[in-house]
PDB file of N, CA, C and O in Angstrom:
ATOM      1  N   MET A   1     -25.638 -28.928   3.747  1.00 72.00           N
ATOM      2  CA  MET A   1     -26.309 -28.037   2.815  1.00 72.00           C
ATOM      3  C   MET A   1     -26.234 -26.605   3.354  1.00 72.00           C
ATOM      4  O   MET A   1     -26.577 -26.363   4.498  1.00 72.00           O
ATOM      5  N   PRO A   2     -25.786 -25.662   2.523  1.00 72.00           N
ATOM      6  CA  PRO A   2     -25.670 -24.269   2.976  1.00 72.00           C
ATOM      7  C   PRO A   2     -27.051 -23.662   3.228  1.00 72.00           C
ATOM      8  O   PRO A   2     -28.032 -24.007   2.585  1.00 72.00           O
ATOM      9  N   SER A   3     -27.069 -22.701   4.141  1.00 83.00           N
ATOM     10  CA  SER A   3     -28.324 -22.023   4.450  1.00 83.00           C
ATOM     11  C   SER A   3     -28.652 -21.006   3.359  1.00 83.00           C
ATOM     12  O   SER A   3     -27.815 -20.670   2.510  1.00 83.00           O
ATOM     13  N   THR A   4     -29.847 -20.497   3.414  1.00 88.00           N
ATOM     14  CA  THR A   4     -30.288 -19.510   2.438  1.00 88.00           C
ATOM     15  C   THR A   4     -29.440 -18.246   2.517  1.00 88.00           C
ATOM     16  O   THR A   4     -29.087 -17.652   1.490  1.00 88.00           O
ATOM     17  N   THR A   5     -29.085 -17.849   3.733  1.00 84.00           N
ATOM     18  CA  THR A   5     -28.262 -16.650   3.916  1.00 84.00           C
ATOM     19  C   THR A   5     -26.906 -16.812   3.245  1.00 84.00           C
ATOM     20  O   THR A   5     -26.426 -15.906   2.561  1.00 84.00           O
ATOM     21  N   GLU A   6     -26.281 -17.967   3.434  1.00 85.00           N
ATOM     22  CA  GLU A   6     -24.973 -18.209   2.828  1.00 85.00           C
ATOM     23  C   GLU A   6     -25.065 -18.210   1.307  1.00 85.00           C
ATOM     24  O   GLU A   6     -24.185 -17.666   0.629  1.00 85.00           O
ATOM     25  N   LEU A   7     -26.123 -18.805   0.770  1.00 87.00           N
ATOM     26  CA  LEU A   7     -26.283 -18.838  -0.683  1.00 87.00           C
ATOM     27  C   LEU A   7     -26.496 -17.440  -1.265  1.00 87.00           C
ATOM     28  O   LEU A   7     -25.895 -17.078  -2.280  1.00 87.00           O
ATOM     29  N   LEU A   8     -27.353 -16.660  -0.624  1.00 89.00           N
ATOM     30  CA  LEU A   8     -27.597 -15.299  -1.123  1.00 89.00           C
ATOM     31  C   LEU A   8     -26.375 -14.411  -0.976  1.00 89.00           C
ATOM     32  O   LEU A   8     -26.091 -13.588  -1.843  1.00 89.00           O
ATOM     33  N   LEU A   9     -25.640 -14.575   0.113  1.00 87.00           N
ATOM     34  CA  LEU A   9     -24.410 -13.802   0.313  1.00 87.00           C
ATOM     35  C   LEU A   9     -23.370 -14.158  -0.749  1.00 87.00           C
ATOM     36  O   LEU A   9     -22.722 -13.283  -1.311  1.00 87.00           O
ATOM     37  N   SER A  10     -23.244 -15.436  -1.046  1.00 87.00           N
ATOM     38  CA  SER A  10     -22.312 -15.866  -2.088  1.00 87.00           C
ATOM     39  C   SER A  10     -22.725 -15.330  -3.456  1.00 87.00           C
ATOM     40  O   SER A  10     -21.882 -14.918  -4.253  1.00 87.00           O
ATOM     41  N   LEU A  11     -24.025 -15.320  -3.724  1.00 90.00           N
ATOM     42  CA  LEU A  11     -24.521 -14.782  -4.994  1.00 90.00           C
ATOM     43  C   LEU A  11     -24.232 -13.295  -5.106  1.00 90.00           C
ATOM     44  O   LEU A  11     -23.794 -12.808  -6.164  1.00 90.00           O
ATOM     45  N   LEU A  12     -24.448 -12.560  -4.033  1.00 91.00           N
ATOM     46  CA  LEU A  12     -24.177 -11.120  -4.040  1.00 91.00           C
ATOM     47  C   LEU A  12     -22.697 -10.838  -4.253  1.00 91.00           C
ATOM     48  O   LEU A  12     -22.325 -10.001  -5.080  1.00 91.00           O
ATOM     49  N   ILE A  13     -21.844 -11.552  -3.533  1.00 92.00           N
ATOM     50  CA  ILE A  13     -20.393 -11.352  -3.664  1.00 92.00           C
ATOM     51  C   ILE A  13     -19.927 -11.715  -5.071  1.00 92.00           C
ATOM     52  O   ILE A  13     -19.109 -11.010  -5.666  1.00 92.00           O
ATOM     53  N   SER A  14     -20.450 -12.785  -5.621  1.00 92.00           N
ATOM     54  CA  SER A  14     -20.060 -13.193  -6.972  1.00 92.00           C
ATOM     55  C   SER A  14     -20.518 -12.181  -8.010  1.00 92.00           C
ATOM     56  O   SER A  14     -19.819 -11.940  -9.003  1.00 92.00           O
ATOM     57  N   SER A  15     -21.677 -11.573  -7.804  1.00 94.00           N
ATOM     58  CA  SER A  15     -22.160 -10.539  -8.723  1.00 94.00           C
ATOM     59  C   SER A  15     -21.252  -9.314  -8.679  1.00 94.00           C
ATOM     60  O   SER A  15     -20.921  -8.734  -9.725  1.00 94.00           O
ATOM     61  N   ILE A  16     -20.861  -8.922  -7.501  1.00 94.00           N
ATOM     62  CA  ILE A  16     -19.934  -7.794  -7.353  1.00 94.00           C
ATOM     63  C   ILE A  16     -18.595  -8.133  -8.003  1.00 94.00           C
ATOM     64  O   ILE A  16     -17.996  -7.310  -8.693  1.00 94.00           O
ATOM     65  N   ALA A  17     -18.134  -9.367  -7.799  1.00 95.00           N
ATOM     66  CA  ALA A  17     -16.862  -9.800  -8.374  1.00 95.00           C
ATOM     67  C   ALA A  17     -16.893  -9.752  -9.894  1.00 95.00           C
ATOM     68  O   ALA A  17     -15.922  -9.312 -10.521  1.00 95.00           O
ATOM     69  N   SER A  18     -17.993 -10.189 -10.484  1.00 95.00           N
ATOM     70  CA  SER A  18     -18.057 -10.154 -11.946  1.00 95.00           C
ATOM     71  C   SER A  18     -18.034  -8.719 -12.455  1.00 95.00           C
ATOM     72  O   SER A  18     -17.437  -8.437 -13.501  1.00 95.00           O
ATOM     73  N   GLY A  19     -18.649  -7.806 -11.727  1.00 95.00           N
ATOM     74  CA  GLY A  19     -18.584  -6.389 -12.100  1.00 95.00           C
ATOM     75  C   GLY A  19     -17.170  -5.854 -12.046  1.00 95.00           C
ATOM     76  O   GLY A  19     -16.732  -5.122 -12.936  1.00 95.00           O
ATOM     77  N   TYR A  20     -16.433  -6.222 -10.995  1.00 95.00           N
ATOM     78  CA  TYR A  20     -15.037  -5.786 -10.875  1.00 95.00           C
ATOM     79  C   TYR A  20     -14.179  -6.404 -11.983  1.00 95.00           C
ATOM     80  O   TYR A  20     -13.286  -5.742 -12.515  1.00 95.00           O
ATOM     81  N   LEU A  21     -14.441  -7.664 -12.337  1.00 95.00           N
ATOM     82  CA  LEU A  21     -13.665  -8.296 -13.404  1.00 95.00           C
ATOM     83  C   LEU A  21     -13.908  -7.624 -14.750  1.00 95.00           C
ATOM     84  O   LEU A  21     -12.965  -7.360 -15.501  1.00 95.00           O
ATOM     85  N   VAL A  22     -15.158  -7.333 -15.058  1.00 95.00           N
ATOM     86  CA  VAL A  22     -15.476  -6.676 -16.327  1.00 95.00           C
ATOM     87  C   VAL A  22     -14.876  -5.275 -16.358  1.00 95.00           C
ATOM     88  O   VAL A  22     -14.262  -4.863 -17.355  1.00 95.00           O
ATOM     89  N   TYR A  23     -15.028  -4.531 -15.266  1.00 94.00           N
ATOM     90  CA  TYR A  23     -14.459  -3.184 -15.198  1.00 94.00           C
ATOM     91  C   TYR A  23     -12.938  -3.226 -15.323  1.00 94.00           C
ATOM     92  O   TYR A  23     -12.348  -2.438 -16.056  1.00 94.00           O
ATOM     93  N   GLY A  24     -12.295  -4.141 -14.608  1.00 93.00           N
ATOM     94  CA  GLY A  24     -10.843  -4.248 -14.645  1.00 93.00           C
ATOM     95  C   GLY A  24     -10.317  -4.606 -16.017  1.00 93.00           C
ATOM     96  O   GLY A  24      -9.278  -4.111 -16.447  1.00 93.00           O
ATOM     97  N   ARG A  25     -11.045  -5.467 -16.723  1.00 94.00           N
ATOM     98  CA  ARG A  25     -10.614  -5.859 -18.059  1.00 94.00           C
ATOM     99  C   ARG A  25     -10.802  -4.730 -19.061  1.00 94.00           C
ATOM    100  O   ARG A  25      -9.923  -4.443 -19.872  1.00 94.00           O
ATOM    101  N   ARG A  26     -11.938  -4.060 -19.008  1.00 95.00           N
ATOM    102  CA  ARG A  26     -12.217  -2.993 -19.982  1.00 95.00           C
ATOM    103  C   ARG A  26     -11.381  -1.749 -19.744  1.00 95.00           C
ATOM    104  O   ARG A  26     -11.010  -1.058 -20.689  1.00 95.00           O
ATOM    105  N   GLN A  27     -11.084  -1.440 -18.493  1.00 92.00           N
ATOM    106  CA  GLN A  27     -10.310  -0.245 -18.169  1.00 92.00           C
ATOM    107  C   GLN A  27      -8.818  -0.541 -18.013  1.00 92.00           C
ATOM    108  O   GLN A  27      -8.052   0.361 -17.694  1.00 92.00           O
ATOM    109  N   SER A  28      -8.416  -1.777 -18.200  1.00 91.00           N
ATOM    110  CA  SER A  28      -7.025  -2.209 -17.999  1.00 91.00           C
ATOM    111  C   SER A  28      -6.529  -1.804 -16.616  1.00 91.00           C
ATOM    112  O   SER A  28      -5.473  -1.194 -16.467  1.00 91.00           O
ATOM    113  N   SER A  29      -7.324  -2.161 -15.607  1.00 90.00           N
ATOM    114  CA  SER A  29      -7.018  -1.826 -14.222  1.00 90.00           C
ATOM    115  C   SER A  29      -6.667  -3.106 -13.455  1.00 90.00           C
ATOM    116  O   SER A  29      -7.567  -3.838 -13.029  1.00 90.00           O
ATOM    117  N   PRO A  30      -5.369  -3.369 -13.265  1.00 92.00           N
ATOM    118  CA  PRO A  30      -4.981  -4.583 -12.543  1.00 92.00           C
ATOM    119  C   PRO A  30      -5.529  -4.672 -11.120  1.00 92.00           C
ATOM    120  O   PRO A  30      -5.942  -5.764 -10.713  1.00 92.00           O
ATOM    121  N   PRO A  31      -5.598  -3.579 -10.329  1.00 92.00           N
ATOM    122  CA  PRO A  31      -6.169  -3.716  -8.986  1.00 92.00           C
ATOM    123  C   PRO A  31      -7.635  -4.162  -9.008  1.00 92.00           C
ATOM    124  O   PRO A  31      -8.037  -5.002  -8.211  1.00 92.00           O
ATOM    125  N   ALA A  32      -8.426  -3.639  -9.922  1.00 93.00           N
ATOM    126  CA  ALA A  32      -9.832  -4.040 -10.018  1.00 93.00           C
ATOM    127  C   ALA A  32      -9.947  -5.481 -10.495  1.00 93.00           C
ATOM    128  O   ALA A  32     -10.791  -6.241 -10.003  1.00 93.00           O
ATOM    129  N   LEU A  33      -9.091  -5.877 -11.412  1.00 94.00           N
ATOM    130  CA  LEU A  33      -9.107  -7.242 -11.921  1.00 94.00           C
ATOM    131  C   LEU A  33      -8.728  -8.237 -10.831  1.00 94.00           C
ATOM    132  O   LEU A  33      -9.404  -9.266 -10.648  1.00 94.00           O
ATOM    133  N   LEU A  34      -7.688  -7.942 -10.086  1.00 94.00           N
ATOM    134  CA  LEU A  34      -7.268  -8.833  -9.003  1.00 94.00           C
ATOM    135  C   LEU A  34      -8.286  -8.863  -7.870  1.00 94.00           C
ATOM    136  O   LEU A  34      -8.529  -9.911  -7.267  1.00 94.00           O
ATOM    137  N   SER A  35      -8.886  -7.724  -7.591  1.00 95.00           N
ATOM    138  CA  SER A  35      -9.917  -7.667  -6.561  1.00 95.00           C
ATOM    139  C   SER A  35     -11.123  -8.505  -6.979  1.00 95.00           C
ATOM    140  O   SER A  35     -11.711  -9.216  -6.158  1.00 95.00           O
ATOM    141  N   GLY A  36     -11.508  -8.429  -8.227  1.00 94.00           N
ATOM    142  CA  GLY A  36     -12.619  -9.244  -8.730  1.00 94.00           C
ATOM    143  C   GLY A  36     -12.333 -10.721  -8.627  1.00 94.00           C
ATOM    144  O   GLY A  36     -13.191 -11.516  -8.232  1.00 94.00           O
ATOM    145  N   PHE A  37     -11.111 -11.111  -8.969  1.00 95.00           N
ATOM    146  CA  PHE A  37     -10.739 -12.524  -8.859  1.00 95.00           C
ATOM    147  C   PHE A  37     -10.752 -12.971  -7.394  1.00 95.00           C
ATOM    148  O   PHE A  37     -11.250 -14.053  -7.075  1.00 95.00           O
ATOM    149  N   ALA A  38     -10.227 -12.134  -6.505  1.00 95.00           N
ATOM    150  CA  ALA A  38     -10.213 -12.473  -5.082  1.00 95.00           C
ATOM    151  C   ALA A  38     -11.633 -12.583  -4.530  1.00 95.00           C
ATOM    152  O   ALA A  38     -11.922 -13.450  -3.704  1.00 95.00           O
ATOM    153  N   LEU A  39     -12.522 -11.722  -5.004  1.00 94.00           N
ATOM    154  CA  LEU A  39     -13.910 -11.786  -4.559  1.00 94.00           C
ATOM    155  C   LEU A  39     -14.601 -13.052  -5.066  1.00 94.00           C
ATOM    156  O   LEU A  39     -15.486 -13.578  -4.399  1.00 94.00           O
ATOM    157  N   LEU A  40     -14.201 -13.542  -6.231  1.00 93.00           N
ATOM    158  CA  LEU A  40     -14.780 -14.789  -6.732  1.00 93.00           C
ATOM    159  C   LEU A  40     -14.344 -15.989  -5.905  1.00 93.00           C
ATOM    160  O   LEU A  40     -15.111 -16.920  -5.687  1.00 93.00           O
ATOM    161  N   VAL A  41     -13.125 -15.975  -5.432  1.00 93.00           N
ATOM    162  CA  VAL A  41     -12.582 -17.096  -4.668  1.00 93.00           C
ATOM    163  C   VAL A  41     -13.003 -17.045  -3.198  1.00 93.00           C
ATOM    164  O   VAL A  41     -13.093 -18.066  -2.539  1.00 93.00           O
ATOM    165  N   LEU A  42     -13.286 -15.854  -2.699  1.00 90.00           N
ATOM    166  CA  LEU A  42     -13.586 -15.641  -1.278  1.00 90.00           C
ATOM    167  C   LEU A  42     -14.669 -16.555  -0.710  1.00 90.00           C
ATOM    168  O   LEU A  42     -14.461 -17.152   0.344  1.00 90.00           O
ATOM    169  N   PRO A  43     -15.830 -16.722  -1.357  1.00 85.00           N
ATOM    170  CA  PRO A  43     -16.858 -17.574  -0.757  1.00 85.00           C
ATOM    171  C   PRO A  43     -16.434 -19.035  -0.582  1.00 85.00           C
ATOM    172  O   PRO A  43     -16.961 -19.741   0.277  1.00 85.00           O
ATOM    173  N   PHE A  44     -15.479 -19.474  -1.368  1.00 88.00           N
ATOM    174  CA  PHE A  44     -15.001 -20.847  -1.237  1.00 88.00           C
ATOM    175  C   PHE A  44     -14.028 -21.015  -0.074  1.00 88.00           C
ATOM    176  O   PHE A  44     -13.878 -22.108   0.465  1.00 88.00           O
ATOM    177  N   LEU A  45     -13.360 -19.940   0.306  1.00 91.00           N
ATOM    178  CA  LEU A  45     -12.329 -20.023   1.328  1.00 91.00           C
ATOM    179  C   LEU A  45     -12.799 -19.634   2.722  1.00 91.00           C
ATOM    180  O   LEU A  45     -12.248 -20.112   3.716  1.00 91.00           O
ATOM    181  N   VAL A  46     -13.796 -18.761   2.810  1.00 89.00           N
ATOM    182  CA  VAL A  46     -14.252 -18.244   4.106  1.00 89.00           C
ATOM    183  C   VAL A  46     -15.708 -18.630   4.290  1.00 89.00           C
ATOM    184  O   VAL A  46     -16.554 -18.308   3.451  1.00 89.00           O
ATOM    185  N   SER A  47     -16.005 -19.293   5.403  1.00 84.00           N
ATOM    186  CA  SER A  47     -17.384 -19.729   5.624  1.00 84.00           C
ATOM    187  C   SER A  47     -18.127 -18.879   6.651  1.00 84.00           C
ATOM    188  O   SER A  47     -19.349 -18.880   6.673  1.00 84.00           O
ATOM    189  N   ALA A  48     -17.410 -18.146   7.490  1.00 87.00           N
ATOM    190  CA  ALA A  48     -18.059 -17.304   8.503  1.00 87.00           C
ATOM    191  C   ALA A  48     -18.670 -16.070   7.827  1.00 87.00           C
ATOM    192  O   ALA A  48     -17.955 -15.310   7.164  1.00 87.00           O
ATOM    193  N   PRO A  49     -19.978 -15.843   7.985  1.00 85.00           N
ATOM    194  CA  PRO A  49     -20.634 -14.740   7.266  1.00 85.00           C
ATOM    195  C   PRO A  49     -20.079 -13.357   7.601  1.00 85.00           C
ATOM    196  O   PRO A  49     -19.877 -12.551   6.691  1.00 85.00           O
ATOM    197  N   LEU A  50     -19.826 -13.065   8.851  1.00 91.00           N
ATOM    198  CA  LEU A  50     -19.328 -11.730   9.201  1.00 91.00           C
ATOM    199  C   LEU A  50     -17.922 -11.492   8.663  1.00 91.00           C
ATOM    200  O   LEU A  50     -17.610 -10.398   8.189  1.00 91.00           O
ATOM    201  N   LEU A  51     -17.091 -12.504   8.735  1.00 93.00           N
ATOM    202  CA  LEU A  51     -15.737 -12.390   8.183  1.00 93.00           C
ATOM    203  C   LEU A  51     -15.794 -12.229   6.671  1.00 93.00           C
ATOM    204  O   LEU A  51     -15.051 -11.440   6.082  1.00 93.00           O
ATOM    205  N   ARG A  52     -16.704 -12.955   6.039  1.00 92.00           N
ATOM    206  CA  ARG A  52     -16.863 -12.867   4.589  1.00 92.00           C
ATOM    207  C   ARG A  52     -17.305 -11.459   4.186  1.00 92.00           C
ATOM    208  O   ARG A  52     -16.804 -10.894   3.215  1.00 92.00           O
ATOM    209  N   ILE A  53     -18.235 -10.880   4.931  1.00 93.00           N
ATOM    210  CA  ILE A  53     -18.701  -9.523   4.631  1.00 93.00           C
ATOM    211  C   ILE A  53     -17.571  -8.516   4.832  1.00 93.00           C
ATOM    212  O   ILE A  53     -17.364  -7.619   4.012  1.00 93.00           O
ATOM    213  N   GLY A  54     -16.817  -8.659   5.913  1.00 95.00           N
ATOM    214  CA  GLY A  54     -15.705  -7.755   6.174  1.00 95.00           C
ATOM    215  C   GLY A  54     -14.644  -7.819   5.095  1.00 95.00           C
ATOM    216  O   GLY A  54     -14.158  -6.781   4.618  1.00 95.00           O
ATOM    217  N   LEU A  55     -14.275  -9.022   4.688  1.00 95.00           N
ATOM    218  CA  LEU A  55     -13.277  -9.170   3.635  1.00 95.00           C
ATOM    219  C   LEU A  55     -13.801  -8.671   2.291  1.00 95.00           C
ATOM    220  O   LEU A  55     -13.045  -8.109   1.487  1.00 95.00           O
ATOM    221  N   THR A  56     -15.084  -8.847   2.050  1.00 95.00           N
ATOM    222  CA  THR A  56     -15.679  -8.342   0.814  1.00 95.00           C
ATOM    223  C   THR A  56     -15.582  -6.825   0.757  1.00 95.00           C
ATOM    224  O   THR A  56     -15.194  -6.254  -0.267  1.00 95.00           O
ATOM    225  N   LEU A  57     -15.923  -6.170   1.858  1.00 95.00           N
ATOM    226  CA  LEU A  57     -15.836  -4.707   1.890  1.00 95.00           C
ATOM    227  C   LEU A  57     -14.396  -4.232   1.713  1.00 95.00           C
ATOM    228  O   LEU A  57     -14.137  -3.245   1.017  1.00 95.00           O
ATOM    229  N   LEU A  58     -13.458  -4.947   2.317  1.00 95.00           N
ATOM    230  CA  LEU A  58     -12.043  -4.590   2.170  1.00 95.00           C
ATOM    231  C   LEU A  58     -11.584  -4.757   0.727  1.00 95.00           C
ATOM    232  O   LEU A  58     -10.923  -3.875   0.169  1.00 95.00           O
ATOM    233  N   LEU A  59     -11.951  -5.865   0.108  1.00 94.00           N
ATOM    234  CA  LEU A  59     -11.548  -6.100  -1.277  1.00 94.00           C
ATOM    235  C   LEU A  59     -12.242  -5.139  -2.247  1.00 94.00           C
ATOM    236  O   LEU A  59     -11.685  -4.801  -3.288  1.00 94.00           O
ATOM    237  N   MET A  60     -13.445  -4.709  -1.905  1.00 94.00           N
ATOM    238  CA  MET A  60     -14.126  -3.734  -2.748  1.00 94.00           C
ATOM    239  C   MET A  60     -13.464  -2.366  -2.659  1.00 94.00           C
ATOM    240  O   MET A  60     -13.412  -1.629  -3.635  1.00 94.00           O
ATOM    241  N   ALA A  61     -12.945  -2.016  -1.505  1.00 95.00           N
ATOM    242  CA  ALA A  61     -12.307  -0.710  -1.304  1.00 95.00           C
ATOM    243  C   ALA A  61     -10.882  -0.680  -1.815  1.00 95.00           C
ATOM    244  O   ALA A  61     -10.346   0.399  -2.091  1.00 95.00           O
ATOM    245  N   LEU A  62     -10.248  -1.815  -1.938  1.00 93.00           N
ATOM    246  CA  LEU A  62      -8.846  -1.885  -2.314  1.00 93.00           C
ATOM    247  C   LEU A  62      -8.527  -1.189  -3.638  1.00 93.00           C
ATOM    248  O   LEU A  62      -7.587  -0.377  -3.688  1.00 93.00           O
ATOM    249  N   PRO A  63      -9.261  -1.426  -4.723  1.00 91.00           N
ATOM    250  CA  PRO A  63      -8.925  -0.721  -5.973  1.00 91.00           C
ATOM    251  C   PRO A  63      -9.097   0.783  -5.859  1.00 91.00           C
ATOM    252  O   PRO A  63      -8.345   1.549  -6.458  1.00 91.00           O
ATOM    253  N   ILE A  64     -10.064   1.228  -5.074  1.00 90.00           N
ATOM    254  CA  ILE A  64     -10.271   2.665  -4.891  1.00 90.00           C
ATOM    255  C   ILE A  64      -9.104   3.276  -4.146  1.00 90.00           C
ATOM    256  O   ILE A  64      -8.598   4.333  -4.507  1.00 90.00           O
ATOM    257  N   LEU A  65      -8.667   2.589  -3.089  1.00 91.00           N
ATOM    258  CA  LEU A  65      -7.549   3.103  -2.296  1.00 91.00           C
ATOM    259  C   LEU A  65      -6.247   3.096  -3.099  1.00 91.00           C
ATOM    260  O   LEU A  65      -5.438   4.002  -2.967  1.00 91.00           O
ATOM    261  N   LEU A  66      -6.040   2.086  -3.929  1.00 87.00           N
ATOM    262  CA  LEU A  66      -4.818   2.013  -4.718  1.00 87.00           C
ATOM    263  C   LEU A  66      -4.814   3.024  -5.857  1.00 87.00           C
ATOM    264  O   LEU A  66      -3.743   3.463  -6.290  1.00 87.00           O
ATOM    265  N   SER A  67      -5.982   3.398  -6.351  1.00 83.00           N
ATOM    266  CA  SER A  67      -6.017   4.352  -7.464  1.00 83.00           C
ATOM    267  C   SER A  67      -5.798   5.787  -6.985  1.00 83.00           C
ATOM    268  O   SER A  67      -5.497   6.664  -7.790  1.00 83.00           O
ATOM    269  N   ARG A  68      -5.950   6.058  -5.715  1.00 79.00           N
ATOM    270  CA  ARG A  68      -5.750   7.408  -5.189  1.00 79.00           C
ATOM    271  C   ARG A  68      -4.277   7.777  -5.041  1.00 79.00           C
ATOM    272  O   ARG A  68      -3.958   8.917  -4.817  1.00 79.00           O
ATOM    273  N   ARG A  69      -3.403   6.828  -5.154  1.00 68.00           N
ATOM    274  CA  ARG A  69      -1.967   7.107  -5.006  1.00 68.00           C
ATOM    275  C   ARG A  69      -1.423   7.830  -6.172  1.00 68.00           C
ATOM    276  O   ARG A  69      -1.663   7.863  -7.243  1.00 68.00           O
TER     277      ARG A  69
END
């Protein structure tokens, strides 16, 4: 059974992911859409909390970094 921290972290990441998916779909932004999808899958693939937080921050920054080009 997952701990409370893992459940809340997964809920937070999934909420951020849904925001990126909605934004990516409405703005026709493939980087935001792909980042949102990756954020949805992330909690299922990574169980270490610190690694999950690091990857979440990286995936959140990715659309911003790609749009500056």
